[in-house]
Coordinates of C-alpha atoms and ligand atoms in Angstrom, one line a residue:
M1 CA -0.1 0.1 -0.1
K2 CA 2.7 2.4 0.8
K3 CA 4.6 1.5 -2.1
L4 CA 1.5 2.3 -4.6
F5 CA 0.9 5.7 -2.2
Y6 CA 4.5 6.6 -3.6
F7 CA 3.8 5.7 -7.1
L8 CA 1.0 7.4 -7.4
L9 CA 2.8 10.4 -5.2
C10 CA 5.8 10.4 -8.1
L11 CA 3.1 10.1 -11.0
V12 CA 1.6 13.1 -9.5
F13 CA 4.8 15.1 -8.9
I14 CA 6.2 13.6 -12.9
C15 CA 2.8 15.0 -14.4
G16 CA 3.3 18.2 -12.5
C17 CA 6.8 18.6 -13.8
T18 CA 5.7 17.8 -17.1
Q19 CA 3.0 20.3 -17.7
N20 CA 5.3 23.0 -16.3
K21 CA 3.1 26.2 -16.7
P22 CA 4.4 28.4 -14.5
T23 CA 0.7 29.5 -13.8
D24 CA -0.2 25.6 -12.4
V25 CA -0.5 25.8 -8.2
L26 CA 0.8 23.3 -6.6
V27 CA -0.2 22.7 -3.0
L28 CA 1.2 20.4 -0.1
K29 CA -0.8 19.3 2.3
N30 CA -0.8 17.9 5.9
A31 CA 3.0 17.1 6.3
T32 CA 5.0 18.1 9.3
I33 CA 7.0 21.4 7.8
Y34 CA 10.2 22.6 9.0
N35 CA 10.6 25.7 7.8
G36 CA 14.6 26.4 8.3
K37 CA 13.9 28.8 10.9
G38 CA 13.5 27.3 13.9
D39 CA 10.4 26.9 13.8
V40 CA 7.6 23.7 13.5
I41 CA 4.3 23.6 11.5
K42 CA 1.8 20.6 12.3
N43 CA -0.3 19.9 9.6
G44 CA 1.1 22.6 7.0
I45 CA 0.4 23.8 3.8
I46 CA 2.2 25.1 1.2
I47 CA 1.3 26.7 -1.8
I48 CA 3.7 26.8 -4.5
Q49 CA 3.7 28.8 -7.9
G50 CA 6.0 28.2 -10.6
S51 CA 9.0 28.5 -8.9
T52 CA 7.8 30.1 -6.3
I53 CA 6.5 29.7 -2.4
L54 CA 2.9 31.6 -2.7
E55 CA 2.1 31.1 0.7
I56 CA 2.8 28.6 3.5
G57 CA 1.4 28.2 6.8
D58 CA -1.3 26.2 9.0
K59 CA -4.3 24.5 8.2
T60 CA -6.1 27.9 8.4
V61 CA -4.3 28.7 4.9
T62 CA -7.0 29.0 2.0
I63 CA -6.2 26.5 -1.1
P64 CA -6.9 28.2 -4.0
K65 CA -9.6 26.8 -6.3
G66 CA -8.6 24.9 -9.2
A67 CA -4.8 23.9 -7.4
E68 CA -3.2 20.8 -8.0
I69 CA -3.4 19.3 -4.0
I70 CA -0.9 16.6 -3.0
D71 CA -1.4 15.2 0.5
I72 CA 1.8 14.1 2.1
T73 CA 0.2 13.2 5.3
G74 CA 3.0 11.6 7.6
Q75 CA 5.9 13.4 5.8
F76 CA 8.3 16.1 6.9
V77 CA 9.4 19.1 4.7
T78 CA 12.4 20.8 5.3
P79 CA 14.2 23.2 2.8
G80 CA 16.9 22.1 0.5
L81 CA 19.7 21.6 2.4
I82 CA 23.0 23.5 1.3
D83 CA 26.7 22.8 2.1
A84 CA 28.2 25.5 2.6
H85 CA 32.2 24.5 1.6
I86 CA 32.6 21.6 -1.4
H87 CA 35.1 22.2 -4.4
F88 CA 34.2 21.7 -7.5
A89 CA 37.3 21.7 -8.8
Q90 CA 37.9 18.2 -6.6
T91 CA 36.4 15.0 -7.3
G92 CA 36.5 13.1 -3.8
F93 CA 39.8 10.7 -4.5
F94 CA 43.4 12.2 -5.2
D95 CA 43.4 12.4 -8.8
A96 CA 43.0 16.0 -8.1
R97 CA 45.2 16.1 -5.3
P98 CA 48.4 15.4 -6.4
N99 CA 49.7 17.2 -3.4
V100 CA 48.7 14.7 -1.6
V101 CA 49.6 11.2 -3.6
D102 CA 50.6 12.0 -6.7
L103 CA 48.9 9.6 -9.7
R104 CA 49.8 12.2 -12.4
D105 CA 50.9 9.0 -14.5
Y106 CA 47.7 7.3 -14.4
F107 CA 45.2 10.7 -14.6
D108 CA 46.3 13.9 -16.2
F109 CA 45.7 16.6 -14.2
D110 CA 44.9 19.7 -17.2
E111 CA 42.2 16.9 -18.8
L112 CA 40.6 15.9 -15.8
Q113 CA 40.5 20.0 -14.6
D114 CA 39.1 20.6 -18.3
D115 CA 36.4 17.6 -17.6
L116 CA 35.4 19.1 -14.3
K117 CA 35.3 22.5 -15.5
N118 CA 33.3 21.6 -19.0
N119 CA 30.9 18.6 -17.3
P120 CA 29.7 19.6 -14.0
Q121 CA 26.3 18.3 -14.9
S122 CA 26.9 14.7 -12.5
Y123 CA 28.1 16.7 -9.4
Y124 CA 24.6 18.6 -9.7
D125 CA 23.0 15.3 -10.0
A126 CA 24.9 14.2 -6.6
Y127 CA 24.2 16.7 -4.8
L128 CA 20.4 17.3 -5.7
R129 CA 19.5 13.5 -5.6
S130 CA 21.2 14.0 -1.9
G131 CA 18.6 16.6 -1.1
V132 CA 21.5 19.4 -1.7
T133 CA 20.2 22.7 -3.8
G134 CA 22.7 25.1 -2.8
V135 CA 26.6 25.0 -2.7
Y136 CA 28.8 27.3 -2.0
D137 CA 32.5 26.2 -3.7
V138 CA 34.8 28.3 -1.5
G139 CA 37.8 27.7 -3.7
G140 CA 38.6 26.5 -7.4
F141 CA 39.7 27.9 -10.6
L142 CA 37.9 31.5 -12.2
W143 CA 35.3 29.4 -13.6
S144 CA 33.7 28.8 -10.7
I145 CA 32.9 32.0 -10.9
T146 CA 30.7 31.7 -13.4
R147 CA 29.2 28.6 -12.7
Q148 CA 27.1 30.8 -10.4
E149 CA 24.9 32.1 -13.2
E150 CA 25.0 29.0 -15.0
A151 CA 23.6 27.0 -11.9
E152 CA 21.4 29.4 -11.1
N153 CA 19.7 29.0 -14.9
N154 CA 19.9 24.8 -14.6
E155 CA 16.9 24.2 -12.6
N156 CA 18.6 20.2 -12.2
A157 CA 21.6 22.0 -10.3
P158 CA 21.8 23.5 -6.9
H159 CA 22.5 27.3 -6.8
V160 CA 26.2 27.7 -6.3
A161 CA 28.2 30.5 -4.7
A162 CA 32.0 30.7 -5.0
S163 CA 34.9 32.6 -4.1
G164 CA 37.2 31.7 -7.3
P165 CA 40.8 31.4 -6.5
L166 CA 42.5 30.9 -3.3
L167 CA 44.8 33.8 -2.2
S168 CA 47.6 31.9 0.0
G169 CA 51.5 32.6 1.1
V170 CA 52.2 29.1 0.4
D171 CA 54.9 29.0 -1.6
Q172 CA 54.2 28.6 -5.5
N173 CA 55.8 25.1 -5.9
R174 CA 53.4 23.6 -3.6
L175 CA 50.5 26.0 -5.4
D176 CA 51.5 24.3 -8.4
Y177 CA 50.2 20.9 -7.6
F178 CA 46.9 22.5 -8.2
N179 CA 47.1 24.3 -11.0
T180 CA 47.0 23.5 -14.6
S181 CA 49.2 24.6 -17.3
D182 CA 46.7 27.7 -18.4
A183 CA 45.1 27.9 -15.0
K184 CA 45.5 28.7 -11.5
Q185 CA 43.1 27.8 -8.7
M186 CA 46.0 28.5 -6.2
V187 CA 47.1 31.7 -6.3
Y188 CA 50.5 33.6 -4.1
L189 CA 50.1 36.2 -2.4
S190 CA 53.0 37.8 -3.4
S191 CA 52.1 41.8 -2.0
P192 CA 49.8 44.5 -1.0
E193 CA 49.1 45.8 -4.1
M194 CA 49.2 42.3 -5.6
G195 CA 46.4 41.6 -3.2
R196 CA 44.4 44.8 -3.7
E197 CA 44.3 43.8 -7.4
T198 CA 43.6 40.2 -7.3
V199 CA 40.4 41.5 -4.8
R200 CA 39.0 43.8 -7.3
Q201 CA 39.3 41.7 -10.1
Y202 CA 38.0 38.8 -8.4
S203 CA 35.0 41.1 -6.9
N204 CA 34.5 42.6 -10.2
L205 CA 33.7 39.1 -12.0
G206 CA 31.0 38.4 -9.0
S207 CA 32.9 36.6 -6.5
T208 CA 31.1 35.7 -3.2
G209 CA 33.7 36.3 -0.8
I210 CA 37.8 36.3 -1.2
K211 CA 39.6 32.9 0.3
I212 CA 42.6 32.8 2.3
W213 CA 44.6 29.7 2.3
G214 CA 46.4 29.6 5.5
V215 CA 47.3 32.2 7.9
M216 CA 50.5 32.2 7.9
L217 CA 51.2 34.8 11.8
K218 CA 55.2 34.5 11.9
D219 CA 55.6 35.8 8.1
S220 CA 55.2 39.7 8.2
S221 CA 55.6 40.3 4.5
F222 CA 52.7 37.6 4.2
M223 CA 50.9 39.3 7.0
K224 CA 51.3 42.9 5.2
S225 CA 50.0 41.4 2.5
L226 CA 47.3 39.7 4.0
R227 CA 46.0 43.3 5.4
A228 CA 46.1 44.8 2.5
V229 CA 43.8 42.2 1.0
A230 CA 41.3 42.3 3.8
D231 CA 41.1 45.8 3.4
E232 CA 40.4 45.9 -0.2
T233 CA 38.0 43.1 0.5
H234 CA 36.0 45.6 2.5
N235 CA 36.3 48.2 0.3
Q236 CA 34.8 46.2 -2.5
N237 CA 32.0 45.2 -0.3
N238 CA 33.1 41.9 -0.4
K239 CA 34.0 39.6 2.5
L240 CA 36.5 38.0 3.4
I241 CA 36.6 33.5 3.9
V242 CA 39.8 31.8 5.4
H243 CA 40.5 28.8 6.2
A244 CA 42.6 28.9 9.8
T245 CA 42.7 25.7 12.1
S246 CA 44.6 26.8 14.7
L247 CA 43.1 29.5 17.5
D248 CA 45.8 32.1 17.1
Q249 CA 45.5 31.8 13.3
A250 CA 41.4 32.2 13.8
K251 CA 41.3 35.1 16.1
E252 CA 44.1 37.0 13.5
A253 CA 41.6 36.4 10.7
L254 CA 38.5 37.5 12.8
R255 CA 40.7 40.6 13.3
L256 CA 41.0 41.9 10.1
G257 CA 37.4 41.3 9.4
A258 CA 36.8 37.5 8.3
K259 CA 33.2 36.5 8.0
I260 CA 33.1 33.1 7.1
L261 CA 35.8 30.4 9.0
V262 CA 35.8 27.9 7.0
H263 CA 37.1 24.9 9.2
S264 CA 37.5 24.1 12.6
V265 CA 39.4 25.7 15.5
E266 CA 41.3 22.3 15.9
D267 CA 44.3 23.0 18.4
K268 CA 43.0 24.0 21.8
E269 CA 39.9 25.2 23.2
V270 CA 37.6 28.7 21.7
D271 CA 38.4 30.7 24.8
E272 CA 36.2 34.5 25.1
E273 CA 38.4 36.5 23.4
F274 CA 37.4 34.4 19.8
I275 CA 33.4 33.7 21.0
Q276 CA 33.5 38.2 21.0
L277 CA 35.3 38.3 17.7
A278 CA 33.3 36.1 16.1
L279 CA 30.1 37.3 17.8
K280 CA 31.6 41.2 16.9
N281 CA 31.7 40.2 13.2
D282 CA 28.3 38.0 13.0
I283 CA 30.7 35.3 11.6
I284 CA 29.2 31.9 9.9
Y285 CA 31.5 29.1 11.5
L286 CA 31.5 26.0 9.5
P287 CA 32.9 22.7 11.6
T288 CA 34.2 20.6 8.6
I289 CA 34.0 17.6 10.8
T290 CA 34.6 14.6 8.5
V291 CA 36.9 15.8 6.0
T292 CA 40.0 14.4 8.1
R293 CA 38.0 11.1 8.3
G294 CA 37.1 11.2 4.7
Y295 CA 41.0 11.2 4.3
L296 CA 41.8 8.4 6.4
E297 CA 39.3 6.2 4.5
A298 CA 40.3 7.0 1.4
F299 CA 44.4 6.3 2.4
K300 CA 42.4 2.6 3.2
S301 CA 40.5 2.1 0.3
F302 CA 44.3 1.6 -1.3
K303 CA 44.6 -1.2 0.8
E304 CA 40.8 -2.7 1.1
K305 CA 37.6 -1.5 -1.4
W306 CA 35.8 0.9 0.8
D307 CA 31.8 -0.2 1.3
F308 CA 30.8 3.3 1.1
D309 CA 26.9 3.3 1.8
D310 CA 25.2 5.2 -0.8
A311 CA 21.5 4.1 -0.8
H312 CA 19.7 6.6 -2.9
N313 CA 22.4 6.1 -5.7
A314 CA 23.4 9.4 -5.5
M315 CA 27.0 9.4 -6.4
D316 CA 28.5 11.0 -9.2
V317 CA 30.1 8.2 -11.6
R318 CA 33.6 9.5 -11.0
A319 CA 33.3 8.9 -7.1
K320 CA 31.6 5.3 -7.9
T321 CA 34.3 4.6 -9.9
F322 CA 37.0 5.3 -7.4
L323 CA 35.1 3.0 -5.1
E324 CA 35.2 0.1 -7.2
T325 CA 39.2 0.4 -8.8
S326 CA 40.8 1.9 -5.7
T327 CA 42.6 -1.3 -4.4
D328 CA 44.6 -1.0 -8.1
Y329 CA 46.3 1.6 -7.4
L330 CA 47.7 0.2 -4.3
D331 CA 51.1 -0.7 -6.4
K332 CA 51.0 2.6 -8.1
L333 CA 51.5 4.6 -4.9
P334 CA 54.4 6.4 -5.8
V335 CA 58.0 5.0 -4.1
D336 CA 58.3 7.9 -1.3
F337 CA 54.8 7.3 -0.6
N338 CA 54.7 5.3 3.0
L339 CA 50.8 4.4 3.2
E340 CA 51.1 3.0 6.7
E341 CA 52.8 6.2 7.7
R342 CA 49.7 8.3 6.7
I343 CA 47.5 5.9 7.5
K344 CA 49.1 6.5 11.3
R345 CA 49.1 9.9 10.8
F346 CA 45.5 10.7 10.5
E347 CA 44.0 8.3 12.3
N348 CA 46.2 10.4 15.2
Y349 CA 44.5 13.3 13.4
V350 CA 41.1 12.1 14.2
S351 CA 41.8 11.0 17.6
Q352 CA 43.3 13.9 19.4
D353 CA 41.4 16.6 16.6
E354 CA 38.2 15.4 16.5
P355 CA 37.4 15.7 20.6
I356 CA 38.6 19.5 20.3
I357 CA 36.6 19.9 17.0
L358 CA 33.0 18.5 18.8
Q359 CA 34.0 20.5 21.7
N360 CA 34.3 23.6 20.3
L361 CA 31.3 23.2 17.7
K362 CA 29.1 22.8 21.3
K363 CA 30.7 25.8 22.4
V364 CA 30.4 28.1 19.5
H365 CA 27.1 27.1 19.3
D366 CA 26.4 27.9 23.0
A367 CA 27.7 31.3 22.5
G368 CA 25.2 32.1 19.7
I369 CA 27.7 32.4 17.1
K370 CA 26.4 31.2 13.8
V371 CA 27.1 27.6 12.1
A372 CA 26.3 26.2 8.4
V373 CA 27.0 22.7 7.5
A374 CA 29.9 22.0 5.6
T375 CA 31.9 19.0 4.4
D376 CA 34.4 20.5 2.1
A377 CA 33.5 18.0 -0.4
G378 CA 35.4 16.9 -3.7
N379 CA 38.3 16.2 -1.0
P380 CA 39.7 12.3 -0.9
G381 CA 37.2 10.3 0.4
T382 CA 34.3 13.4 0.9
F383 CA 32.2 12.3 -2.1
H384 CA 30.0 15.3 -3.6
G385 CA 26.2 15.5 -2.4
V386 CA 25.8 12.2 0.2
S387 CA 29.0 13.6 2.2
I388 CA 26.3 15.9 3.8
Y389 CA 24.4 13.1 5.9
Y390 CA 28.1 12.2 7.5
E391 CA 28.1 15.6 8.9
M392 CA 25.1 16.5 10.5
E393 CA 25.1 12.9 12.1
M394 CA 28.7 14.4 13.7
M395 CA 27.3 17.5 14.7
Q396 CA 24.6 15.7 16.4
K397 CA 27.3 13.7 18.1
A398 CA 28.7 16.9 19.1
G399 CA 25.6 17.5 21.5
I400 CA 23.9 19.8 18.8
E401 CA 19.6 19.4 18.8
P402 CA 18.5 17.9 15.2
K403 CA 16.2 21.1 14.9
E404 CA 19.2 23.5 15.5
I405 CA 21.1 21.3 12.8
I406 CA 18.1 21.8 10.3
V407 CA 18.5 25.3 10.4
M408 CA 22.3 25.1 10.0
A409 CA 21.5 22.9 7.2
T410 CA 19.2 25.4 5.8
Q411 CA 19.0 28.8 6.6
N412 CA 22.7 29.5 7.7
G413 CA 23.8 28.0 4.6
A414 CA 21.9 30.7 2.7
I415 CA 23.1 33.5 4.8
A416 CA 27.0 32.3 4.4
M417 CA 26.3 32.4 0.0
D418 CA 24.4 35.8 0.4
R419 CA 21.2 34.3 -0.7
A420 CA 19.2 34.3 2.4
D421 CA 16.6 36.3 0.4
D422 CA 16.4 34.0 -2.0
F423 CA 16.3 30.4 -0.3
G424 CA 17.0 29.0 2.4
T425 CA 13.9 28.8 4.5
L426 CA 10.5 28.6 3.4
E427 CA 8.0 31.8 3.4
K428 CA 6.1 33.2 1.4
G429 CA 8.1 34.8 -2.0
K430 CA 11.4 32.5 -1.5
F431 CA 12.0 29.5 -4.1
A432 CA 10.4 26.5 -3.7
N433 CA 13.5 24.7 -2.8
L434 CA 12.6 21.9 -0.6
I435 CA 13.0 18.2 0.8
I436 CA 10.3 15.3 1.7
L437 CA 11.3 12.9 4.0
E438 CA 9.8 9.4 5.3
K439 CA 11.3 10.0 9.0
D440 CA 10.8 13.0 11.0
P441 CA 14.3 15.0 11.1
A442 CA 13.2 16.8 14.1
I443 CA 14.1 13.3 16.2
D444 CA 16.9 12.2 15.0
I445 CA 19.1 13.9 12.3
T446 CA 20.0 10.7 10.5
N447 CA 16.6 10.7 9.6
F448 CA 17.6 13.3 6.4
R449 CA 18.6 9.6 4.8
S450 CA 14.8 9.1 4.4
I451 CA 14.5 11.2 1.9
T452 CA 12.1 10.8 -1.0
H453 CA 11.7 13.9 -2.9
V454 CA 13.7 17.2 -3.7
M455 CA 12.1 20.1 -5.3
R456 CA 14.6 22.9 -6.9
T457 CA 12.7 26.2 -7.8
G458 CA 9.1 24.3 -8.2
V459 CA 10.3 21.3 -9.9
M460 CA 10.8 17.8 -8.8
N461 CA 14.2 16.8 -9.7
S462 CA 14.3 13.1 -8.2
I463 CA 12.8 10.9 -7.3
Y464 CA 13.8 7.8 -4.7
N465 CA 12.1 4.7 -3.1
E466 CA 9.2 4.0 -5.7
Ligands
ZN501 ZN1 37.9 23.2 1.6

């Protein structure tokens, strides 16, 4: 009977999509709705016209005559999920990270990057099938900036925000591992003037944020350039987003006006000074808890096939291929690469850093600092789309209430992307970006895995469990 219900529901959605008349009014009725702002609406009604929410509320909302009504009694609705830290120029394996494991004899880096630039649809599909309707690419080639508009106009893609290339003080040889023969995703910050010019260029191209990779506190010439970058970012009405994983680095980033910290503070417990600086800047804190575990599992996958849970068949083809073939590369690892040592090192990172990361997340959240859900997808072992479930589950493990995680995964992600006026919450006038779940995500965040449908700007893109 349940299966029949889904079949009928799917038919209705398919018909709804193919007719695709912008004047059509669709009503979702009788669900428990979490609106992304922390509120719950029981027996809720959402009225959707074209791409937009016309009205939302409880059973007192008037349903327009002639509207197509879908009764989803017993189901749960949240805004579409947002992953606030991803990289479209990375694949979830080491082919895109030769600085970690150099497999360039087997994967031509320039060809790979051409493919990632020209064929994003498999990643778009992976996101939508995972319920993710918005992503923030916080570091990539210049094409990531133009992808914002391309994806916006593609109803089969998540909304995209992008910062463009990363600015770093790490020496050029190390940065070049990330760059192709004719384009850079890692740019050496060589002087204050160069920094200012770069900020102006990216801002003119429409970058959402200026990303700094590493705060090298002891390098006075880098810090001078970084101050110029921070100042120019402010002048351009753009925002500084910073990779800083130690407490000292993170505090300096906040003093320079950082608006987003893209990782947790990992070395020690955050202190009162950090909290006050973060509150003053009204920052978004992105914990990215699971990315280190991702590396560990990816290293282990050279030795033993990784049995990854992809229950919705949401993963992109390239990631699936890696999971199938990773052991083939065991005898192809560079001679100077010590796999056992690397596995040990990452086991140590996980056991030492993760408790601090979880503790800091709870402390930051309790202090009233905004947190958004962010995976760092594209890094080895952190796959586009599906990784968001693991990240949210670790946040729950940190002691964050599931209903708070829903807000972090929706409203706060949209704020990070500078798109809170358009989506992230289910409100009148915003895009109809939502997901339907069989189980209640506010009871247990693992219930996000019970997703059955995802809608992006009023269009139902994917159907599961039929
Ligand atoms: Zn990242």
